[in-house]
C-alpha positions as a printed Julia matrix, in Angstrom:
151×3 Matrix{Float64}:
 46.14  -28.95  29.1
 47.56  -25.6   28.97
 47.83  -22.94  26.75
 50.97  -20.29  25.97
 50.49  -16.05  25.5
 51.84  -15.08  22.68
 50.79  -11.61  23.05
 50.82   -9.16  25.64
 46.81   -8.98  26.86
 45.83   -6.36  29.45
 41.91   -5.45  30.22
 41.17   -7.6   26.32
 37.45   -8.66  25.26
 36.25  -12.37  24.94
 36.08  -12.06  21.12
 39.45  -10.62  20.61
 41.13  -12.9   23.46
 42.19  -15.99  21.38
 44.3   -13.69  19.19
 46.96  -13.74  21.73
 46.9   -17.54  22.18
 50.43  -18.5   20.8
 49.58  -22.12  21.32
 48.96  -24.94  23.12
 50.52  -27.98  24.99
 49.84  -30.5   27.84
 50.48  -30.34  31.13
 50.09  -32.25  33.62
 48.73  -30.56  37.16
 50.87  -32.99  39.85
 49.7   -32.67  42.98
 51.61  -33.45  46.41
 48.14  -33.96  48.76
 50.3   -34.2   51.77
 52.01  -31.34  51.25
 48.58  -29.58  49.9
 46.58  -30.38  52.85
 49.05  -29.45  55.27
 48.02  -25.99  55.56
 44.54  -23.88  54.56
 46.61  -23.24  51.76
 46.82  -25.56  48.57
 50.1   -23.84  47.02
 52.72  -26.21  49.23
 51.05  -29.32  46.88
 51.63  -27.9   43.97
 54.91  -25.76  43.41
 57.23  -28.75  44.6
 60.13  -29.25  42.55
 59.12  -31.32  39.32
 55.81  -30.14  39.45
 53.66  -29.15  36.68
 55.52  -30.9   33.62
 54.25  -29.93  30.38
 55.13  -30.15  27.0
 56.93  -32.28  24.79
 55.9   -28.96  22.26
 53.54  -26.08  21.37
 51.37  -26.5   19.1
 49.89  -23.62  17.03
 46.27  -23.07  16.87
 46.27  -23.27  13.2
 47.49  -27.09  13.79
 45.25  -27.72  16.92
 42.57  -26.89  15.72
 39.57  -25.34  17.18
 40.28  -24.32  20.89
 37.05  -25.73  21.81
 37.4   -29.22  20.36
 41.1   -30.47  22.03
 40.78  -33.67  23.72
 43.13  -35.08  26.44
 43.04  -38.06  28.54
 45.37  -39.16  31.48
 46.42  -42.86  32.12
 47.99  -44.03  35.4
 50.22  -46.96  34.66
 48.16  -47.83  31.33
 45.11  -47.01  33.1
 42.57  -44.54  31.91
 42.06  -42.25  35.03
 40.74  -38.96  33.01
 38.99  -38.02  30.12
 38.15  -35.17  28.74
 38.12  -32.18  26.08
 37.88  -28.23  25.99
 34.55  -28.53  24.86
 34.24  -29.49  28.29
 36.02  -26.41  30.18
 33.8   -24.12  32.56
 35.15  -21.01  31.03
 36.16  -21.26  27.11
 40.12  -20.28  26.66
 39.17  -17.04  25.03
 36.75  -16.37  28.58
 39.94  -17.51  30.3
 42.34  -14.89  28.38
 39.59  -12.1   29.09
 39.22  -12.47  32.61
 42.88  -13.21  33.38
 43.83  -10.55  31.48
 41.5    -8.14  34.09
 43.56   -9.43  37.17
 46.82   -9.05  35.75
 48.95   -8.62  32.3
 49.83  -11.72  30.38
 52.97  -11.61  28.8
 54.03  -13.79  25.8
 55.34  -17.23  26.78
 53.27  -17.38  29.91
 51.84  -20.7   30.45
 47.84  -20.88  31.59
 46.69  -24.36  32.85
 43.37  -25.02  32.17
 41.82  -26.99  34.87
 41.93  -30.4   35.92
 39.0   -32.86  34.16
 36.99  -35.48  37.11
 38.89  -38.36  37.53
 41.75  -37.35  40.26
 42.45  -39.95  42.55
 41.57  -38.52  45.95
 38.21  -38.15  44.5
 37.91  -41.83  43.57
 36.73  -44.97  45.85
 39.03  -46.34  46.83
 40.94  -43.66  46.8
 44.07  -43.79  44.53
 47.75  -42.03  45.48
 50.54  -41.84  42.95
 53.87  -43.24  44.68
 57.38  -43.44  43.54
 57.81  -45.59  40.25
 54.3   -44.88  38.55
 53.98  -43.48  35.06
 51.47  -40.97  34.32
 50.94  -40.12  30.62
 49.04  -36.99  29.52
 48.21  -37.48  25.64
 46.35  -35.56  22.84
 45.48  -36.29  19.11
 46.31  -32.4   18.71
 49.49  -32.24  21.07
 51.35  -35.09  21.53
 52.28  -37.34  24.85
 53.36  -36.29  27.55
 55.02  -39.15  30.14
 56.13  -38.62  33.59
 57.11  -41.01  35.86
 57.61  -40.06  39.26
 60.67  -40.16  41.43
């Protein structure tokens, strides 16, 4: 999941940092592993055209809920792959607007992804690689559903 700035944040505090959450929505971190493990660097596998869909809306945090209590889940043609909620999120959101907001400014409408949950495929036995054709669907009681199927 993902959430959206809604106001600018330079150098904020942890207690003050989920005051410029705008809202939330799901995305869904696609990731090309040829193209990722083709150099030292993992950018290639993940800025490929139609990566990173997200939506199908924002959702305020007043209609979310709390920001530590979201759940998600992935399923890979109607199978569950992940599972997961912020509860379960190294850093909280409002540790994630703090310390982003150290390295750099966040404007309003930038989109943050959280973090992928355990469950990918390359870390599975066997192994398991999306190909053309499969439907991946990203789904939240608080945000909605969020289907891709890839080309």
């Amino acid at each position: 999941m993902a959430f959206v700035v809604g106001r600018r944040a330079k150098d904020v505090d942890a207690a003050d940092a989920i005051n410029h959450v705008a809202g939330y929505t799901l995305l869904n971190d696609l990731s090309a592993r040829d193209l990722q493990f083709s150099t030292p660097q993992w950018m290639p596998g993940k800025v490929f055209d139609g990566s990173a869909p997200c939506g199908p809306a924002i959702v305020t945090p007043d209609e979310a809920g709390a920001h530590d209590a979201i759940s998600f889940a992935l399923t890979l043609n109607g199978e569950e792959m992940q599972a997961s909620s912020t509860a379960d999120l190294v850093f909280s959101i409002p540790e994630l607007v703090a310390h982003l907001s150290r390295l750099m400014t966040l404007e309003p409408g930038d989109i943050v992804t959280t973090g992928t949950p355990s469950g990918i495929g390359g870390a599975r036995e066997p192994r398991v690689w999306l190909k053309p054709g499969d439907e991946a669907v990203v789904s939240s009681p608080e945000l909605g559903r969020l289907e891709t199927t890839l080309a």
